[in-house]
Amino acid sequence: MIAYERAFSRRSDRDCNWRLSGIGKVIARRFATEGATTVICSRSADRIEPAADDIEHALPDDTPGTVHPVECDVTSASDVRALVDVTLTDFDGIDILVNNAGGAQGNDGKLHTISEDTWADNLALNLTGPYLCSREVIPPMAEADGGSIIHVSTANAAIGIGASAYSAAKAGLYSLSRSIAVHYGTFNIRSNVLSLGTILTESRRETREEADGDPYQELRDETALGRLGQPAEIADAVLFLASPCSSFITGANIPADGGLTAGVSQVFHRAANDIDEQPVRDEIP
């Protein structure tokens, strides 16, 4: 871990750029802690300014990194271009882009119940936004020493869970990322997808804890590790993909889902494979 942090610090005087969300806030703090000049954005000025203040206040006093909020709707080509223009003008280039935009929009469920507007809204936020952001940062990355683009996706893109429009849009990120990887690898631009499982964000905690009994047992049973992910674990994974420690990884889809997509639920494996029985060496044939 120490070597990992030192490796990243060699590039920490450059810039990062992504859209704000609950997980994005933790990612931003993690990058700033490593010394990165970090530009965060949201379509709402009322959200982005307080978020930047929260991140700054949470940083240690000796943190070399900084956080800079910018109002931007990532589904708007003109907004994204203005965001990148400001970043390039005010700072020394862009090394890292984290496409963290996402979320199911509207009444998104079974396909036959989804309106055209809901379908379009989901594609706009979850796929068009990352396309617009990637398109704008690729030329300046190519002019410099390359860069790393990380697209935050979901396990929904790999297995049928629900939210059909959202899942389809997030699945498109993998194809988009692979195209970027093969078209711009000669310029040392890497592109990877990080597919998340169930992460215990503050908003999920607030909604789930209103339920009776254990509000998380069903979700824990879906994962091989038997627990939910923490936002800090996602921030560490994003940092790894941004750092030189992952310099030979591109075009990949990396699950950060606790084993959600590795197999069927823990309920099945408890019945079929005695997974709660601790393995001992005496059992080795």
Coordinates of C-alpha atoms in Angstrom, one line a residue:
M1 CA 0.0 0.0 0.0
I2 CA 2.9 2.4 0.7
A3 CA 4.5 1.8 -2.7
Y4 CA 1.0 2.2 -4.2
E5 CA 0.6 5.7 -2.6
R6 CA 4.1 6.7 -3.6
A7 CA 3.6 5.6 -7.2
F8 CA 0.5 7.8 -7.4
S9 CA 2.1 10.8 -5.8
R10 CA 4.5 11.1 -8.8
R11 CA 1.5 12.3 -10.9
S12 CA -0.3 14.0 -8.1
D13 CA 0.5 17.5 -9.3
R14 CA -1.9 17.1 -12.3
D15 CA -5.7 17.1 -12.5
C16 CA -8.7 14.9 -12.0
N17 CA -12.2 15.6 -13.2
W18 CA -15.5 13.8 -12.6
R19 CA -19.2 14.3 -11.8
L20 CA -20.2 14.5 -8.2
S21 CA -22.3 11.8 -6.5
G22 CA -22.4 10.2 -3.0
I23 CA -19.6 7.9 -3.9
G24 CA -18.0 10.6 -6.0
K25 CA -17.6 12.8 -2.9
V26 CA -15.5 10.1 -1.3
I27 CA -13.5 9.5 -4.4
A28 CA -12.7 13.2 -4.6
R29 CA -11.6 13.3 -1.0
R30 CA -9.3 10.3 -1.6
F31 CA -7.7 11.8 -4.6
A32 CA -7.2 15.2 -2.9
T33 CA -5.6 13.4 0.0
E34 CA -3.1 11.9 -2.5
G35 CA -2.2 15.4 -3.7
A36 CA -4.3 15.7 -6.8
T37 CA -5.8 18.9 -8.1
T38 CA -9.4 17.8 -8.2
V39 CA -12.2 19.3 -10.2
I40 CA -15.7 18.1 -9.3
C41 CA -18.9 19.0 -11.0
S42 CA -22.7 18.8 -10.6
R43 CA -25.6 20.3 -12.5
S44 CA -26.7 22.0 -9.3
A45 CA -24.6 24.9 -7.9
D46 CA -26.5 24.5 -4.6
R47 CA -25.0 21.0 -4.3
I48 CA -21.5 21.4 -5.6
E49 CA -20.3 24.3 -3.5
P50 CA -21.3 22.6 -0.1
A51 CA -19.9 19.3 -1.3
A52 CA -16.5 20.9 -2.1
D53 CA -16.6 22.6 1.3
D54 CA -17.3 19.3 3.0
I55 CA -14.4 17.6 1.2
E56 CA -12.0 20.4 2.0
H57 CA -13.0 20.4 5.7
A58 CA -12.5 16.6 5.9
L59 CA -8.9 16.8 4.5
P60 CA -5.9 16.7 6.8
D61 CA -4.2 20.0 7.3
D62 CA -1.1 19.0 5.5
T63 CA -2.9 17.6 2.4
P64 CA -1.2 18.9 -0.8
G65 CA -4.3 18.3 -3.0
T66 CA -7.1 20.8 -3.6
V67 CA -10.8 20.5 -4.7
H68 CA -12.5 22.9 -7.2
P69 CA -16.2 22.8 -7.8
V70 CA -17.7 23.7 -11.2
E71 CA -21.4 23.8 -12.1
C72 CA -21.9 21.5 -15.1
D73 CA -24.6 19.3 -16.6
V74 CA -22.7 16.3 -18.1
T75 CA -25.5 15.6 -20.5
S76 CA -24.9 19.0 -22.2
A77 CA -22.1 19.1 -24.8
S78 CA -21.6 22.8 -24.3
D79 CA -21.4 22.5 -20.5
V80 CA -18.9 19.7 -20.7
R81 CA -16.7 21.7 -23.2
A82 CA -16.8 24.7 -20.9
L83 CA -15.9 22.5 -17.9
V84 CA -12.8 21.1 -19.7
D85 CA -11.9 24.5 -21.0
V86 CA -11.9 25.9 -17.5
T87 CA -9.9 23.0 -16.2
L88 CA -7.2 23.3 -18.9
T89 CA -7.0 27.1 -18.5
D90 CA -6.8 27.2 -14.7
F91 CA -4.6 24.1 -14.2
D92 CA -1.8 22.1 -15.9
G93 CA -3.8 19.6 -18.0
I94 CA -6.0 16.6 -17.3
D95 CA -4.4 13.3 -16.3
I96 CA -7.5 11.5 -15.0
L97 CA -11.2 11.4 -15.8
V98 CA -13.6 9.5 -13.6
N99 CA -17.0 9.2 -15.2
N100 CA -19.1 8.7 -12.1
A101 CA -22.4 10.0 -13.5
G102 CA -25.2 7.6 -12.9
G103 CA -28.5 6.6 -11.5
A104 CA -31.8 5.1 -12.6
Q105 CA -34.1 7.9 -14.0
G106 CA -37.9 8.0 -13.9
N107 CA -40.1 4.9 -13.8
D108 CA -37.4 2.4 -14.8
G109 CA -38.4 -1.2 -14.4
K110 CA -39.7 -3.8 -16.8
L111 CA -39.1 -2.8 -20.4
H112 CA -42.7 -2.7 -21.5
T113 CA -43.5 -0.2 -18.8
I114 CA -40.7 2.3 -19.7
S115 CA -41.6 5.4 -21.6
E116 CA -39.4 6.8 -24.4
D117 CA -38.6 9.8 -22.2
T118 CA -37.4 7.6 -19.3
W119 CA -35.3 5.5 -21.7
A120 CA -33.8 8.7 -23.2
D121 CA -33.1 10.2 -19.8
N122 CA -31.3 7.1 -18.6
L123 CA -29.1 6.9 -21.7
A124 CA -28.3 10.6 -21.4
L125 CA -27.1 10.5 -17.9
N126 CA -25.5 7.1 -17.8
L127 CA -23.9 6.8 -21.3
T128 CA -24.1 10.1 -23.2
G129 CA -22.5 12.0 -20.3
P130 CA -19.5 9.7 -20.1
Y131 CA -19.2 9.9 -23.9
L132 CA -19.2 13.7 -23.9
C133 CA -16.7 13.9 -21.0
S134 CA -14.3 11.3 -22.6
R135 CA -14.5 13.0 -26.0
E136 CA -13.4 16.3 -24.6
V137 CA -10.5 15.1 -22.5
I138 CA -8.9 12.6 -25.0
P139 CA -7.2 15.3 -27.2
P140 CA -5.5 17.1 -24.3
M141 CA -4.5 13.7 -22.8
A142 CA -3.0 12.7 -26.1
E143 CA -1.1 16.0 -26.3
A144 CA 0.4 15.4 -22.9
D145 CA 1.8 12.1 -21.5
G146 CA -1.5 10.2 -21.8
G147 CA -4.0 9.6 -19.0
S148 CA -6.5 7.3 -17.4
I149 CA -10.2 7.2 -17.8
I150 CA -12.3 5.3 -15.3
H151 CA -16.0 4.6 -16.0
V152 CA -18.1 3.7 -12.9
S153 CA -20.7 1.1 -13.9
T154 CA -22.8 -1.4 -12.1
A155 CA -23.3 -5.1 -11.7
N156 CA -26.7 -4.5 -13.2
A157 CA -24.9 -4.3 -16.5
A158 CA -23.7 -7.9 -16.2
I159 CA -26.7 -9.7 -14.7
G160 CA -30.4 -9.2 -14.8
I161 CA -31.3 -7.4 -11.6
G162 CA -33.8 -4.6 -12.7
A163 CA -34.0 -1.1 -13.9
S164 CA -33.8 -2.0 -17.6
A165 CA -33.0 1.3 -19.1
Y166 CA -30.3 2.1 -16.5
S167 CA -28.8 -1.3 -16.8
A168 CA -28.7 -1.1 -20.7
A169 CA -27.0 2.3 -20.5
K170 CA -24.4 1.2 -18.0
A171 CA -23.7 -1.9 -20.1
G172 CA -22.9 0.4 -23.0
L173 CA -20.0 1.9 -20.9
Y174 CA -18.0 -1.3 -21.4
S175 CA -18.2 -1.1 -25.2
L176 CA -17.4 2.6 -25.0
S177 CA -14.4 2.0 -22.8
R178 CA -13.0 -0.8 -25.0
S179 CA -13.2 1.5 -28.0
I180 CA -11.3 4.2 -26.2
A181 CA -8.7 1.7 -25.1
V182 CA -8.0 0.4 -28.6
H183 CA -8.2 3.7 -30.4
Y184 CA -6.0 5.7 -28.1
G185 CA -3.7 3.3 -26.4
T186 CA -0.8 4.4 -28.7
F187 CA -1.1 7.8 -26.9
N188 CA -0.8 6.1 -23.5
I189 CA -4.5 6.7 -22.7
R190 CA -6.0 3.9 -20.7
S191 CA -9.7 3.3 -20.2
N192 CA -11.3 0.9 -17.8
V193 CA -14.7 0.1 -16.3
L194 CA -15.3 -0.4 -12.5
S195 CA -18.6 -2.3 -12.0
L196 CA -20.0 -1.8 -8.6
G197 CA -22.2 -4.0 -6.4
T198 CA -24.3 -2.8 -3.5
I199 CA -22.4 0.0 -1.7
L200 CA -23.5 1.3 1.7
T201 CA -23.9 5.0 0.9
E202 CA -25.6 7.4 3.3
S203 CA -28.7 7.6 1.1
R204 CA -29.0 3.8 1.0
R205 CA -28.5 3.7 4.8
E206 CA -31.3 6.2 5.3
T207 CA -33.8 4.3 3.2
R208 CA -33.0 0.8 4.3
E209 CA -32.9 1.5 8.0
E210 CA -36.6 2.3 8.0
A211 CA -37.3 -1.3 7.2
D212 CA -38.2 -3.9 9.9
G213 CA -35.7 -6.5 11.0
D214 CA -32.2 -6.6 9.5
P215 CA -32.5 -4.2 6.5
Y216 CA -29.3 -5.6 4.8
Q217 CA -29.5 -9.3 5.3
E218 CA -31.0 -10.0 1.8
L219 CA -28.4 -7.8 0.2
R220 CA -25.5 -9.4 2.1
D221 CA -26.7 -12.9 1.1
E222 CA -26.2 -11.9 -2.6
T223 CA -22.5 -11.4 -2.2
A224 CA -19.7 -14.0 -1.8
L225 CA -18.1 -11.8 0.9
G226 CA -21.4 -11.7 2.8
R227 CA -21.4 -7.9 3.3
L228 CA -22.0 -4.6 1.5
G229 CA -19.2 -2.5 0.0
Q230 CA -18.0 0.8 1.5
P231 CA -17.6 4.0 -0.5
A232 CA -13.9 4.2 0.6
E233 CA -13.3 0.8 -1.0
I234 CA -14.6 2.1 -4.3
A235 CA -12.4 5.2 -4.0
D236 CA -9.4 2.9 -3.4
A237 CA -10.2 0.9 -6.6
V238 CA -10.6 4.1 -8.7
L239 CA -7.3 5.4 -7.3
F240 CA -5.6 2.1 -8.3
L241 CA -7.0 2.4 -11.9
A242 CA -5.8 6.0 -12.1
S243 CA -2.3 5.3 -10.8
P244 CA 0.8 3.9 -12.5
C245 CA 0.2 0.7 -10.5
S246 CA -2.4 -0.3 -13.2
S247 CA -0.3 1.0 -16.1
F248 CA -0.7 -2.3 -18.1
I249 CA -4.5 -2.5 -17.5
T250 CA -6.8 -1.1 -20.2
G251 CA -10.0 -2.1 -21.8
A252 CA -10.9 -4.1 -18.7
N253 CA -14.2 -4.4 -16.8
I254 CA -13.3 -4.9 -13.1
P255 CA -16.0 -6.0 -10.7
A256 CA -16.0 -4.3 -7.3
D257 CA -19.1 -6.1 -6.1
G258 CA -18.0 -8.4 -3.3
G259 CA -18.6 -11.4 -5.5
L260 CA -22.2 -10.5 -6.5
T261 CA -21.6 -11.6 -10.1
A262 CA -19.4 -14.6 -9.2
G263 CA -22.3 -17.0 -8.7
V264 CA -25.7 -17.5 -7.1
S265 CA -26.6 -16.3 -3.7
Q266 CA -25.1 -17.4 -0.4
V267 CA -28.4 -18.9 0.6
F268 CA -28.0 -21.5 -2.2
H269 CA -24.3 -22.2 -1.3
R270 CA -25.1 -22.6 2.4
A271 CA -27.5 -25.3 1.5
A272 CA -25.4 -27.0 -1.3
N273 CA -21.8 -26.4 -0.3
D274 CA -21.6 -25.8 3.5
I275 CA -19.8 -22.5 3.0
D276 CA -20.0 -21.6 6.7
E277 CA -17.9 -24.6 7.6
Q278 CA -14.3 -23.5 8.1
P279 CA -11.8 -25.4 5.8
V280 CA -9.1 -27.4 7.6
R281 CA -5.9 -29.0 6.3
D282 CA -6.9 -32.5 7.4
E283 CA -9.6 -32.4 4.7
I284 CA -7.0 -32.2 1.9
P285 CA -6.9 -35.5 0.1

